[in-house]
Structures are given as structure tokens and as C-alpha cells.
Amino acid sequence: MALQQTVEQTVAGLGYDLVEIERSAGGLLRVTIDLPWTAPTSEAVAAGIPEPFVTVEDCEKVTRQLQFALEVDGVDYKRLEVSSPGIDRPLRNEQDFERFVGEVIDITLKAPMGVAAAGQVSATRKKFRGTLERVAGADGAPGWQIVWSDAPEPKPGQKVSKKRAPAKLHALGFVLDELRDARLAPIVDFKGRKAKTQPGFSDIDDGTNVPD
């Protein structure tokens, strides 16, 4: 808890959002940060202005401040790595889901589908991939669902007959408390997602190493 609090306060104090903290073998402490998000204006959408992204300079600034804060708190680690989110960015809160409406995401439920599967999917299934959509709950409160098709994706160059019946779509509604994990699906999309995941990276061991 002390580590989480120290990192959260340091990152927020510098004007960034904390996405994830990971401890790995060999004493590696990995911290993922992002820029605070606000919904784009209609003018920005019409102009096709991409979202700003975390840069190497951002990561370097956070790394230096974190190194000082962790030393003051006596946190034991051998190497600190600060980076921007990758293409499998975790979704942690309502704002994350709002931000990535329309994207393909992977979710893992805390409990299997059970009777709620209703024969549509396996009752033991917990992992799903689909397009994130915003929906209204029974009480009118905003909710979420993913939509997917079990039809195989056409291979590159493969022609799809116009006479073929459209594949059946499945939808799964959920609330965030039902999720064990949620992430952007690691799909390489050079037309869309590239602008959201430009890499920033800073790594400090005994010295500072900032890749080009």
C-alpha cells in the first residue's frame, strides 16, 4: 500500500495519471503512466486531431522524481522503468471505458458465466473479446457491453460473398465490479490506434538510459 500511495502521489503531482504498477523478477519496478484524458471537442474530432501521447521526456521527468520519492520512503528495488501504455493498455475505471468506446477490448470476468450463459456460450467461460459499447442500464444509469461475432475473420485478399448471411452478433453487458481484468485488445491498427500508443520510455538503474 505504501508503494502504491507513493507512486500515485508522485505521478499525480507531476500532472500524469498512474495506469499500472508491476514488480518483476530481478527487482524491476515498472510504472506505466498516461496523460490525463478529457473527451475531445467536436471541432477536434472533425479536424482529425490525434490525442496527445506520453513522450520520452515525460517518462524521464517522472522517473527522476520517483527515484527520489522511493529512496525517501525506503522502497526496495533494483531498477525503475517508467513507460507509456502499450497496445494492451489496462482499463481501470469509468473514464478509461468512456475513452475507449468503439475499441476492441479483452475482458476477464471474476466468475464464470454460469446460468447467465443461457446456452449462448460456455457456462464456464470468463474471457471475452469484443467491441466496447456504451448502453443504458435497466435503471437508466450508464452501463457497458461488448459485441462480437464468432465468424472467422477473412484472410488477407480473401473475397467475401455479398450473398453470405451476416454472422450472428453476441453482446455481453457488464458492470466494472464484475471484471477481474480489462485491457485494449493487442491489435495492431496503424490507421487508428497508433496515435494513442506512441511509446515513451525511461529506465533508471545506476545511471539513466533513455532510448531514442
XYZ file of N, CA, C and O in Angstrom:
848
model
N 0.830 -1.203 0.000
C 0.000 0.000 0.000
C 0.865 1.254 0.000
O 0.578 2.231 -0.667
N 1.967 1.245 0.760
C 2.849 2.404 0.822
C 3.444 2.697 -0.554
O 3.549 3.856 -0.966
N 3.838 1.642 -1.276
C 4.391 1.811 -2.614
C 3.348 2.422 -3.539
O 3.633 3.380 -4.269
N 2.147 1.881 -3.532
C 1.071 2.379 -4.376
C 0.813 3.855 -4.102
O 0.697 4.666 -5.022
N 0.753 4.210 -2.835
C 0.462 5.595 -2.462
C 1.577 6.539 -2.889
O 1.321 7.628 -3.413
N 2.816 6.111 -2.676
C 3.955 6.950 -3.057
C 3.973 7.205 -4.554
O 4.154 8.343 -5.013
N 3.779 6.138 -5.330
C 3.818 6.274 -6.788
C 2.640 7.121 -7.274
O 2.809 8.015 -8.121
N 1.447 6.856 -6.759
C 0.264 7.612 -7.177
C 0.436 9.110 -6.900
O 0.164 9.948 -7.761
N 0.894 9.435 -5.696
C 1.047 10.843 -5.329
C 2.119 11.524 -6.165
O 1.953 12.678 -6.581
N 3.211 10.826 -6.427
C 4.298 11.410 -7.218
C 3.869 11.644 -8.651
O 4.090 12.726 -9.219
N 3.247 10.639 -9.248
C 2.805 10.743 -10.640
C 1.742 11.842 -10.787
O 1.816 12.682 -11.690
N 0.762 11.844 -9.887
C -0.301 12.856 -9.953
C 0.251 14.254 -9.721
O -0.194 15.218 -10.345
N 1.225 14.357 -8.826
C 1.818 15.653 -8.530
C 2.521 16.268 -9.725
O 2.666 17.490 -9.807
N 2.948 15.426 -10.649
C 3.613 15.908 -11.862
C 2.625 16.118 -13.008
O 3.023 16.507 -14.109
N 1.341 15.822 -12.745
C 0.315 16.073 -13.764
C 0.012 14.915 -14.671
O -0.557 15.106 -15.762
N 0.335 13.673 -14.238
C 0.065 12.494 -15.059
C -0.894 11.548 -14.329
O -1.140 11.687 -13.129
N -1.426 10.586 -15.062
C -2.267 9.548 -14.479
C -1.457 8.264 -14.327
O -0.695 7.895 -15.239
N -1.620 7.596 -13.199
C -0.988 6.298 -12.996
C -1.876 5.223 -13.595
O -3.046 5.103 -13.246
N -1.325 4.434 -14.498
C -2.078 3.367 -15.152
C -1.845 2.028 -14.451
O -2.784 1.288 -14.163
N -0.576 1.731 -14.149
C -0.273 0.406 -13.611
C 1.085 0.401 -12.917
O 1.990 1.148 -13.301
N 1.204 -0.428 -11.880
C 2.474 -0.687 -11.207
C 2.716 -2.178 -11.238
O 1.829 -2.967 -10.897
N 3.900 -2.591 -11.642
C 4.244 -4.012 -11.681
C 5.620 -4.229 -11.058
O 6.540 -3.441 -11.298
N 5.740 -5.296 -10.301
C 7.053 -5.747 -9.811
C 7.413 -7.018 -10.557
O 6.605 -7.945 -10.630
N 8.611 -7.075 -11.109
C 9.053 -8.242 -11.864
C 10.299 -8.838 -11.235
O 10.913 -8.243 -10.341
N 10.663 -10.011 -11.738
C 11.849 -10.700 -11.238
C 13.087 -9.825 -11.429
O 13.177 -9.033 -12.366
N 14.034 -9.988 -10.521
C 15.278 -9.237 -10.625
C 15.185 -7.839 -10.048
O 16.070 -7.011 -10.275
N 14.099 -7.541 -9.319
C 13.983 -6.242 -8.675
C 13.498 -5.124 -9.568
O 13.622 -3.948 -9.222
N 12.913 -5.475 -10.729
C 12.409 -4.454 -11.641
C 11.074 -3.903 -11.134
O 10.150 -4.659 -10.834
N 10.972 -2.603 -11.062
C 9.730 -1.919 -10.724
C 9.287 -1.155 -11.964
O 9.960 -0.228 -12.406
N 8.161 -1.572 -12.534
C 7.683 -0.970 -13.777
C 6.451 -0.123 -13.493
O 5.471 -0.605 -12.922
N 6.479 1.128 -13.906
C 5.381 2.070 -13.692
C 4.899 2.579 -15.051
O 5.700 3.056 -15.861
N 3.611 2.468 -15.292
C 3.028 2.938 -16.544
C 2.213 4.188 -16.277
O 1.373 4.217 -15.371
N 2.454 5.213 -17.064
C 1.762 6.492 -16.883
C 1.051 6.899 -18.168
O 1.336 6.378 -19.251
N 0.125 7.836 -18.020
C -0.568 8.381 -19.190
C -0.893 9.837 -18.914
O -0.836 10.294 -17.761
N -1.254 10.555 -19.957
C -1.692 11.924 -19.796
C -3.149 11.939 -19.348
O -3.931 11.078 -19.759
N -3.543 12.899 -18.509
C -4.958 12.992 -18.146
C -5.813 13.147 -19.396
O -5.437 13.866 -20.332
N -6.971 12.469 -19.403
C -7.815 12.469 -20.599
C -9.074 13.284 -20.389
O -9.707 13.228 -19.329
N -9.432 14.056 -21.399
C -10.725 14.719 -21.445
C -11.330 14.423 -22.805
O -10.607 14.281 -23.804
N -12.647 14.300 -22.847
C -13.317 13.979 -24.111
C -12.995 15.048 -25.148
O -13.064 16.242 -24.860
N -12.633 14.648 -26.367
C -12.299 15.632 -27.394
C -13.522 16.442 -27.814
O -14.651 15.951 -27.772
N -13.311 17.677 -28.201
C -14.401 18.518 -28.688
C -14.811 18.073 -30.086
O -14.059 17.382 -30.787
N -15.985 18.467 -30.488
C -16.459 18.112 -31.835
C -15.549 18.723 -32.902
O -15.337 18.136 -33.967
N -15.009 19.900 -32.600
C -14.093 20.542 -33.553
C -12.824 19.723 -33.723
O -12.317 19.558 -34.840
N -12.298 19.199 -32.602
C -11.078 18.384 -32.670
C -11.332 17.098 -33.429
O -10.490 16.635 -34.214
N -12.509 16.492 -33.208
C -12.850 15.254 -33.921
C -12.969 15.530 -35.411
O -12.456 14.772 -36.253
N -13.657 16.618 -35.765
C -13.842 16.959 -37.175
C -12.509 17.242 -37.865
O -12.321 16.914 -39.040
N -11.576 17.818 -37.122
C -10.274 18.154 -37.701
C -9.325 16.965 -37.720
O -8.227 17.043 -38.285
N -9.737 15.861 -37.067
C -8.887 14.673 -37.038
C -7.650 14.840 -36.192
O -6.615 14.210 -36.452
N -7.743 15.690 -35.157
C -6.585 15.926 -34.291
C -6.371 14.716 -33.389
O -7.272 14.333 -32.643
N -5.198 14.076 -33.421
C -4.958 12.895 -32.583
C -4.784 13.264 -31.120
O -4.481 14.414 -30.786
N -5.010 12.280 -30.258
C -4.795 12.506 -28.831
C -3.303 12.738 -28.559
O -2.454 12.131 -29.204
N -2.990 13.607 -27.616
C -1.574 13.747 -27.229
C -1.110 12.464 -26.556
O -1.924 11.693 -26.027
N 0.172 12.217 -26.587
C 0.685 10.979 -26.007
C 1.911 11.250 -25.145
O 2.552 12.300 -25.243
N 2.201 10.304 -24.277
C 3.350 10.400 -23.385
C 4.643 10.307 -24.192
O 4.796 9.429 -25.041
N 5.572 11.209 -23.907
C 6.845 11.223 -24.618
C 7.965 10.682 -23.738
O 7.786 10.458 -22.534
N 9.113 10.498 -24.331
C 10.303 10.075 -23.587
C 10.633 11.090 -22.497
O 11.015 10.727 -21.380
N 10.466 12.373 -22.826
C 10.759 13.420 -21.849
C 9.830 13.324 -20.641
O 10.246 13.534 -19.498
N 8.557 13.005 -20.898
C 7.606 12.816 -19.791
C 8.068 11.687 -18.880
O 8.066 11.804 -17.647
N 8.440 10.574 -19.476
C 8.861 9.403 -18.700
C 10.133 9.686 -17.913
O 10.281 9.244 -16.770
N 11.034 10.424 -18.529
C 12.281 10.752 -17.846
C 12.010 11.628 -16.626
O 12.597 11.430 -15.552
N 11.110 12.605 -16.774
C 10.775 13.501 -15.662
C 10.165 12.727 -14.496
O 10.543 12.921 -13.331
N 9.226 11.818 -14.813
C 8.584 11.025 -13.765
C 9.590 10.073 -13.121
O 9.592 9.871 -11.902
N 10.461 9.498 -13.916
C 11.460 8.568 -13.398
C 12.349 9.249 -12.356
O 12.593 8.699 -11.275
N 12.823 10.426 -12.654
C 13.735 11.125 -11.734
C 13.028 11.475 -10.426
O 13.600 11.317 -9.342
N 11.780 11.917 -10.520
C 11.060 12.284 -9.306
C 10.701 11.039 -8.492
O 10.758 11.050 -7.261
N 10.339 9.961 -9.183
C 10.018 8.720 -8.489
C 11.237 8.135 -7.802
O 11.142 7.610 -6.691
N 12.380 8.215 -8.444
C 13.595 7.688 -7.846
C 13.868 8.372 -6.509
O 14.204 7.713 -5.514
N 13.662 9.673 -6.467
C 13.869 10.428 -5.228
C 12.829 10.030 -4.176
O 13.156 9.759 -3.014
N 11.552 9.963 -4.571
C 10.472 9.654 -3.628
C 10.612 8.241 -3.064
O 10.402 8.013 -1.861
N 10.979 7.288 -3.896
C 11.123 5.904 -3.443
C 12.308 5.756 -2.503
O 12.281 4.952 -1.561
N 13.355 6.527 -2.748
C 14.524 6.487 -1.859
C 14.164 7.049 -0.483
O 14.546 6.490 0.549
N 13.404 8.132 -0.458
C 12.971 8.732 0.805
C 12.124 7.745 1.604
O 12.256 7.632 2.827
N 11.248 7.004 0.909
C 10.350 6.049 1.580
C 11.003 4.694 1.833
O 10.374 3.810 2.414
N 12.240 4.517 1.378
C 12.949 3.264 1.611
C 12.398 2.076 0.856
O 12.480 0.929 1.322
N 11.837 2.313 -0.313
C 11.298 1.221 -1.137
C 12.449 0.445 -1.774
O 13.352 1.035 -2.372
N 12.389 -0.878 -1.646
C 13.460 -1.730 -2.160
C 13.184 -2.107 -3.614
O 12.158 -2.714 -3.928
N 14.080 -1.725 -4.505
C 14.004 -2.119 -5.915
C 15.398 -1.964 -6.499
O 16.240 -1.244 -5.967
N 15.644 -2.646 -7.619
C 16.963 -2.561 -8.253
C 16.934 -1.703 -9.509
O 17.915 -1.088 -9.876
N 15.791 -1.706 -10.206
C 15.702 -0.918 -11.430
C 14.298 -0.363 -11.572
O 13.316 -1.055 -11.297
N 14.202 0.868 -12.002
C 12.922 1.544 -12.178
C 12.703 1.816 -13.662
O 13.568 2.358 -14.333
N 11.541 1.425 -14.143
C 11.197 1.643 -15.545
C 9.859 2.374 -15.612
O 8.872 1.912 -15.060
N 9.836 3.512 -16.264
C 8.605 4.275 -16.456
C 8.304 4.332 -17.938
O 9.171 4.677 -18.746
N 7.088 3.983 -18.315
C 6.745 3.945 -19.729
C 5.301 4.355 -19.961
O 4.499 4.452 -19.029
N 4.978 4.602 -21.216
C 3.608 4.889 -21.618
C 2.862 3.576 -21.827
O 3.484 2.518 -21.937
N 1.536 3.609 -21.874
C 0.780 2.362 -22.071
C 1.076 1.735 -23.430
O 1.298 2.433 -24.416
N 1.049 0.404 -23.478
C 1.221 -0.309 -24.734
C -0.127 -0.543 -25.398
O -1.155 -0.026 -24.979
N -0.125 -1.371 -26.440
C -1.369 -1.623 -27.169
C -2.325 -2.495 -26.367
O -3.501 -2.618 -26.731
N -1.842 -3.089 -25.269
C -2.737 -3.850 -24.395
C -2.992 -3.071 -23.104
O -3.021 -3.621 -22.014
N -3.203 -1.789 -23.233
C -3.394 -0.889 -22.097
C -4.515 -1.377 -21.185
O -5.616 -1.676 -21.645
N -4.283 -1.454 -19.880
C -5.353 -1.844 -18.961
C -6.403 -0.747 -18.838
O -6.086 0.442 -18.926
N -7.641 -1.150 -18.636
C -8.744 -0.226 -18.399
C -9.133 -0.379 -16.944
O -9.546 -1.452 -16.499
N -9.005 0.699 -16.170
C -9.145 0.622 -14.718
C -10.414 1.256 -14.173
O -10.872 0.881 -13.102
N -10.968 2.238 -14.864
C -12.080 2.981 -14.276
C -13.054 3.416 -15.360
O -12.846 3.177 -16.547
N -14.138 4.079 -14.909
C -15.187 4.501 -15.840
C -14.628 5.410 -16.934
O -15.030 5.313 -18.092
N -13.712 6.294 -16.568
C -13.162 7.212 -17.562
C -12.395 6.460 -18.647
O -12.461 6.825 -19.825
N -11.669 5.400 -18.261
C -10.957 4.599 -19.256
C -11.937 3.981 -20.250
O -11.701 3.976 -21.466
N -13.049 3.452 -19.734
C -14.034 2.830 -20.620
C -14.686 3.878 -21.514
O -14.918 3.637 -22.704
N -14.963 5.047 -20.951
C -15.535 6.131 -21.749
C -14.577 6.522 -22.870
O -14.995 6.752 -24.013
N -13.314 6.567 -22.553
C -12.295 6.989 -23.525
C -12.190 6.031 -24.695
O -11.961 6.453 -25.838
N -12.349 4.735 -24.436
C -12.083 3.748 -25.476
C -13.338 3.078 -26.029
O -13.281 1.963 -26.541
N -14.478 3.771 -25.938
C -15.695 3.290 -26.597
C -15.410 3.111 -28.093
O -14.794 3.970 -28.727
N -15.843 1.988 -28.642
C -15.610 1.705 -30.061
C -14.356 0.900 -30.328
O -14.159 0.408 -31.447
N -13.505 0.726 -29.316
C -12.292 -0.080 -29.470
C -12.587 -1.545 -29.126
O -13.535 -1.850 -28.387
N -11.770 -2.430 -29.651
C -11.869 -3.851 -29.294
C -11.108 -4.073 -27.993
O -9.946 -3.661 -27.872
N -11.763 -4.693 -27.021
C -11.134 -4.916 -25.722
C -11.239 -6.373 -25.317
O -12.087 -7.131 -25.825
N -10.378 -6.794 -24.420
C -10.420 -8.121 -23.803
C -10.845 -7.945 -22.360
O -10.282 -7.109 -21.635
N -11.831 -8.725 -21.923
C -12.244 -8.679 -20.524
C -12.208 -10.079 -19.926
O -12.399 -11.071 -20.618
N -11.935 -10.144 -18.640
C -11.984 -11.387 -17.879
C -12.915 -11.170 -16.697
O -12.706 -10.252 -15.899
N -13.948 -11.993 -16.604
C -14.908 -11.881 -15.512
C -14.342 -12.490 -14.239
O -13.506 -13.394 -14.290
N -14.813 -12.011 -13.096
C -14.391 -12.599 -11.829
C -14.963 -14.003 -11.658
O -14.325 -14.869 -11.048
N -16.159 -14.241 -12.175
C -16.824 -15.539 -12.041
C -17.287 -16.009 -13.414
O -17.584 -15.196 -14.295
N -17.333 -17.337 -13.647
C -17.807 -17.862 -14.935
C -19.240 -17.413 -15.221
O -19.982 -17.015 -14.317
N -19.647 -17.518 -16.468
C -20.970 -17.081 -16.873
C -22.086 -17.822 -16.135
O -23.088 -17.237 -15.761
N -21.910 -19.124 -15.946
C -22.933 -19.907 -15.245
C -24.260 -19.891 -15.992
O -24.303 -19.913 -17.234
N -25.364 -19.813 -15.261
C -26.692 -19.868 -15.886
C -26.937 -18.676 -16.794
O -27.768 -18.738 -17.711
N -26.220 -17.572 -16.571
C -26.406 -16.390 -17.406
C -25.978 -16.637 -18.850
O -26.357 -15.885 -19.749
N -25.203 -17.699 -19.082
C -24.769 -18.023 -20.446
C -25.948 -18.410 -21.324
O -25.923 -18.212 -22.543
N -26.983 -19.003 -20.711
C -28.229 -19.358 -21.415
C -27.990 -20.162 -22.689
O -28.728 -20.034 -23.665
N -26.945 -20.965 -22.686
C -26.665 -21.800 -23.847
C -26.022 -21.073 -25.008
O -25.693 -21.699 -26.022
N -25.819 -19.767 -24.894
C -25.221 -18.996 -25.990
C -23.702 -19.158 -26.037
O -23.102 -19.172 -27.106
N -23.086 -19.256 -24.861
C -21.655 -19.509 -24.744
C -21.461 -20.526 -23.626
O -22.403 -20.858 -22.903
N -20.246 -21.010 -23.472
C -19.968 -21.981 -22.415
C -20.238 -21.372 -21.038
O -19.872 -20.222 -20.772
N -20.864 -22.167 -20.171
C -21.181 -21.690 -18.823
C -19.927 -21.446 -17.999
O -19.966 -20.732 -16.998
N -18.798 -22.046 -18.399
C -17.549 -21.865 -17.652
C -16.689 -20.735 -18.212
O -15.612 -20.467 -17.698
N -17.163 -20.095 -19.249
C -16.361 -19.070 -19.924
C -16.256 -17.808 -19.087
O -17.242 -17.319 -18.526
N -15.044 -17.243 -19.016
C -14.819 -15.998 -18.303
C -14.139 -14.934 -19.172
O -14.184 -13.755 -18.841
N -13.502 -15.349 -20.274
C -12.756 -14.401 -21.103
C -13.512 -14.115 -22.401
O -14.003 -15.025 -23.061
N -13.576 -12.824 -22.755
C -14.295 -12.403 -23.945
C -13.527 -11.283 -24.633
O -12.821 -10.515 -23.985
N -13.703 -11.195 -25.949
C -13.141 -10.093 -26.731
C -14.255 -9.533 -27.601
O -14.964 -10.280 -28.269
N -14.407 -8.222 -27.588
C -15.434 -7.613 -28.421
C -15.278 -6.107 -28.460
O -14.409 -5.520 -27.798
N -16.137 -5.465 -29.232
C -16.118 -4.015 -29.368
C -16.880 -3.388 -28.210
O -18.021 -3.759 -27.931
N -16.235 -2.447 -27.535
C -16.828 -1.810 -26.372
C -17.898 -0.807 -26.794
O -17.663 0.046 -27.653
N -19.071 -0.926 -26.159
C -20.169 -0.009 -26.429
C -20.752 0.500 -25.119
O -20.720 -0.186 -24.100
N -21.288 1.699 -25.154
C -21.982 2.276 -24.010
C -23.462 1.965 -24.138
O -24.045 2.113 -25.222
N -24.091 1.517 -23.083
C -25.519 1.203 -23.097
C -26.171 1.784 -21.847
O -25.491 2.152 -20.888
N -27.491 1.840 -21.861
C -28.245 2.304 -20.699
C -28.714 1.092 -19.911
O -29.253 0.134 -20.472
N -28.486 1.106 -18.609
C -28.917 0.012 -17.759
C -30.419 0.038 -17.534
O -31.127 0.952 -17.969
N -30.930 -0.975 -16.841
C -32.359 -1.085 -16.591
C -32.887 0.111 -15.804
O -34.041 0.520 -15.962
N -32.039 0.677 -14.952
C -32.459 1.819 -14.139
C -32.138 3.157 -14.797
O -32.282 4.218 -14.191
N -31.682 3.073 -16.066
C -31.352 4.289 -16.791
C -29.930 4.756 -16.600
O -29.495 5.692 -17.274
N -29.224 4.135 -15.663
C -27.829 4.504 -15.423
C -26.960 4.009 -16.583
O -27.277 3.005 -17.214
N -25.865 4.707 -16.884
C -24.998 4.261 -17.977
C -24.341 2.926 -17.655
O -23.973 2.654 -16.507
N -24.238 2.086 -18.661
C -23.614 0.783 -18.489
C -22.741 0.466 -19.686
O -22.527 1.313 -20.569
N -22.238 -0.775 -19.734
C -21.292 -1.157 -20.775
C -21.627 -2.528 -21.330
O -22.215 -3.368 -20.653
N -21.224 -2.750 -22.576
C -21.320 -4.075 -23.163
C -20.233 -4.220 -24.214
O -19.680 -3.230 -24.704
N -19.906 -5.471 -24.526
C -19.058 -5.741 -25.678
C -19.867 -6.561 -26.671
O -20.741 -7.343 -26.287
N -19.586 -6.352 -27.941
C -20.300 -7.026 -29.018
C -19.283 -7.731 -29.889
O -18.241 -7.160 -30.230
N -19.579 -8.987 -30.250
C -18.650 -9.736 -31.073
C -19.383 -10.760 -31.925
O -20.556 -11.061 -31.695
N -18.677 -11.270 -32.894
C -19.178 -12.329 -33.759
C -18.203 -13.484 -33.704
O -16.981 -13.271 -33.627
N -18.723 -14.699 -33.727
C -17.848 -15.876 -33.716
C -17.396 -16.261 -35.118
O -16.678 -17.244 -35.284
N -17.835 -15.505 -36.132
C -17.414 -15.801 -37.503
C -15.926 -15.535 -37.651
O -15.416 -14.536 -37.121
N -15.190 -16.410 -38.347
C -13.751 -16.194 -38.522
C -13.473 -14.958 -39.372
O -14.241 -14.626 -40.279
N -12.405 -14.261 -39.046
C -12.007 -13.102 -39.827
C -11.541 -13.542 -41.213
O -10.838 -14.551 -41.347
N -11.945 -12.825 -42.290
C -11.464 -13.194 -43.626
C -9.957 -13.028 -43.728
O -9.387 -12.109 -43.141
N -9.316 -13.920 -44.443
C -7.873 -13.829 -44.629
C -7.539 -12.691 -45.585
O -8.374 -12.288 -46.397
N -6.312 -12.163 -45.494
C -5.922 -11.077 -46.399
C -6.116 -11.468 -47.854
O -5.674 -12.537 -48.286
N -6.812 -10.632 -48.612
C -7.053 -10.904 -50.021
C -8.264 -11.782 -50.289
O -8.672 -11.952 -51.439
N -8.843 -12.340 -49.232
C -9.995 -13.219 -49.407
C -11.242 -12.396 -49.707
O -11.528 -11.412 -49.043
N -12.010 -12.810 -50.728
C -13.235 -12.120 -51.088
C -14.405 -12.726 -50.317
O -14.519 -13.933 -50.207
N -15.241 -11.863 -49.786
C -16.402 -12.309 -49.028
C -17.638 -12.114 -49.894
O -17.904 -11.011 -50.385
N -18.395 -13.157 -50.095
C -19.578 -13.104 -50.937
C -20.619 -12.166 -50.339
O -20.898 -12.202 -49.135
N -21.184 -11.316 -51.165
C -22.227 -10.410 -50.709
C -23.511 -11.157 -50.364
O -24.382 -10.621 -49.679
N -23.629 -12.389 -50.886
C -24.837 -13.175 -50.634
C -24.779 -13.906 -49.291
O -25.787 -14.440 -48.838
N -23.596 -13.936 -48.693
C -23.466 -14.653 -47.434
C -24.227 -13.933 -46.324
O -24.127 -12.720 -46.187
N -24.969 -14.694 -45.564
C -25.749 -14.101 -44.473
C -24.809 -13.521 -43.433
O -23.762 -14.107 -43.135
N -25.157 -12.362 -42.880
C -24.281 -11.768 -41.860
C -24.191 -12.662 -40.633
O -25.159 -13.334 -40.260
N -23.017 -12.704 -40.054
C -22.802 -13.553 -38.880
C -23.604 -13.033 -37.696
O -23.825 -11.833 -37.555
N -24.036 -13.949 -36.853
C -24.801 -13.580 -35.667
C -23.905 -12.835 -34.687
O -22.768 -13.233 -34.436
N -24.437 -11.765 -34.148
C -23.689 -10.985 -33.168
C -24.087 -11.387 -31.752
O -25.237 -11.697 -31.482
N -23.092 -11.389 -30.864
C -23.333 -11.649 -29.447
C -23.028 -10.378 -28.674
O -22.147 -9.601 -29.051
N -23.740 -10.158 -27.597
C -23.496 -8.992 -26.748
C -23.463 -9.436 -25.296
O -24.244 -10.281 -24.870
N -22.538 -8.885 -24.555
C -22.418 -9.176 -23.126
C -22.380 -7.862 -22.360
O -21.455 -7.073 -22.512
N -23.412 -7.624 -21.560
C -23.427 -6.441 -20.722
C -22.725 -6.715 -19.399
O -22.710 -7.843 -18.916
N -22.140 -5.685 -18.819
C -21.412 -5.879 -17.561
C -21.285 -4.568 -16.815
O -21.480 -3.486 -17.376
N -20.958 -4.669 -15.538
C -20.556 -3.510 -14.738
C -19.113 -3.760 -14.326
O -18.637 -4.909 -14.319
N -18.417 -2.710 -13.980
C -16.980 -2.834 -13.735
C -16.660 -3.745 -12.561
O -15.615 -4.401 -12.545
N -17.551 -3.821 -11.581
C -17.304 -4.677 -10.419
C -17.282 -6.160 -10.777
O -16.795 -6.979 -9.996
N -17.811 -6.513 -11.945
C -17.828 -7.915 -12.370
C -16.536 -8.332 -13.063
O -16.345 -9.507 -13.371
N -15.635 -7.380 -13.308
C -14.437 -7.658 -14.089
C -13.222 -7.910 -13.205
O -12.968 -7.166 -12.264
N -12.481 -8.948 -13.548
C -11.181 -9.180 -12.927
C -10.105 -8.390 -13.666
O -9.152 -7.889 -13.077
N -10.272 -8.288 -14.995
C -9.270 -7.581 -15.797
C -9.933 -7.087 -17.074
O -10.838 -7.735 -17.619
N -9.487 -5.945 -17.567
C -9.963 -5.402 -18.836
C -8.813 -4.660 -19.491
O -8.131 -3.868 -18.841
N -8.605 -4.924 -20.773
C -7.494 -4.302 -21.491
C -7.894 -4.076 -22.948
O -8.755 -4.766 -23.476
N -7.232 -3.102 -23.574
C -7.353 -2.991 -25.018
C -6.802 -4.265 -25.648
O -5.764 -4.774 -25.215
N -7.504 -4.788 -26.638
C -7.008 -5.974 -27.328
C -5.739 -5.597 -28.084
O -5.694 -4.555 -28.743
N -4.689 -6.416 -27.975
C -3.415 -6.070 -28.636
C -3.480 -6.292 -30.141
O -2.901 -7.219 -30.698
N -4.234 -5.425 -30.795
C -4.414 -5.497 -32.241
C -3.653 -4.339 -32.873
O -3.872 -3.181 -32.502
N -2.792 -4.618 -33.805
C -2.025 -3.570 -34.469
C -2.929 -2.909 -35.498
O -3.393 -3.535 -36.435
N -3.205 -1.638 -35.292
C -4.060 -0.876 -36.184
C -3.346 0.424 -36.522
O -3.430 1.403 -35.799
N -2.656 0.423 -37.649
C -1.840 1.584 -37.992
C -2.684 2.792 -38.378
O -2.205 3.909 -38.380
N -3.960 2.574 -38.686
C -4.815 3.701 -39.057
C -5.407 4.389 -37.841
O -5.665 5.565 -37.866
N -5.658 3.607 -36.766
C -6.374 4.179 -35.642
C -5.597 4.234 -34.356
O -5.393 5.292 -33.796
N -5.140 3.082 -33.854
C -4.618 3.061 -32.505
C -3.196 3.588 -32.404
O -2.747 3.945 -31.329
N -2.491 3.670 -33.492
C -1.088 4.082 -33.435
C -0.912 5.417 -32.719
O -0.004 5.580 -31.912
N -1.816 6.361 -32.988
C -1.679 7.688 -32.392
C -1.887 7.672 -30.889
O -1.452 8.563 -30.189
N -2.560 6.629 -30.366
C -2.858 6.587 -28.941
C -1.778 5.871 -28.139
O -1.799 5.874 -26.930
N -0.852 5.249 -28.807
C 0.093 4.414 -28.072
C 1.534 4.685 -28.481
O 2.355 3.789 -28.521
N 1.829 5.916 -28.842
C 3.214 6.247 -29.147
C 4.060 5.985 -27.911
O 3.702 6.355 -26.809
N 5.206 5.330 -28.066
C 5.967 4.924 -26.891
C 6.766 6.041 -26.249
O 7.410 6.831 -26.910
N 6.672 6.074 -24.936
C 7.593 6.868 -24.147
C 8.225 5.892 -23.173
O 7.555 4.996 -22.686
N 9.499 6.056 -22.866
C 10.163 5.062 -22.028
C 11.372 5.671 -21.346
O 12.129 6.409 -21.950
N 11.498 5.397 -20.076
C 12.685 5.821 -19.358
C 13.047 4.729 -18.370
O 12.177 4.171 -17.714
N 14.312 4.427 -18.280
C 14.773 3.315 -17.455
C 15.973 3.779 -16.642
O 16.946 4.270 -17.202
N 15.877 3.643 -15.326
C 16.996 4.056 -14.468
C 17.482 2.879 -13.646
O 16.711 2.187 -13.008
N 18.789 2.641 -13.691
C 19.427 1.626 -12.853
C 20.412 2.401 -11.988
O 20.053 3.186 -11.159
N 21.673 2.215 -12.220
C 22.666 3.019 -11.510
C 22.790 4.395 -12.180
O 23.175 5.376 -11.551
N 22.476 4.429 -13.464
C 22.504 5.696 -14.201
C 21.195 5.836 -14.929
O 20.219 5.211 -14.593
N 21.165 6.667 -15.933
C 19.935 6.915 -16.693
C 20.141 6.466 -18.127
O 21.128 6.799 -18.746
N 19.152 5.717 -18.631
C 19.225 5.248 -20.010
C 17.921 5.589 -20.673
O 16.895 5.037 -20.340
N 17.933 6.543 -21.571
C 16.731 6.952 -22.275
C 16.905 6.645 -23.745
O 17.690 7.302 -24.437
N 16.196 5.609 -24.267
C 16.363 5.227 -25.665
C 15.900 6.346 -26.594
O 15.074 7.176 -26.229
N 16.428 6.321 -27.804
C 15.980 7.268 -28.826
C 14.569 6.905 -29.254
O 14.216 5.755 -29.279
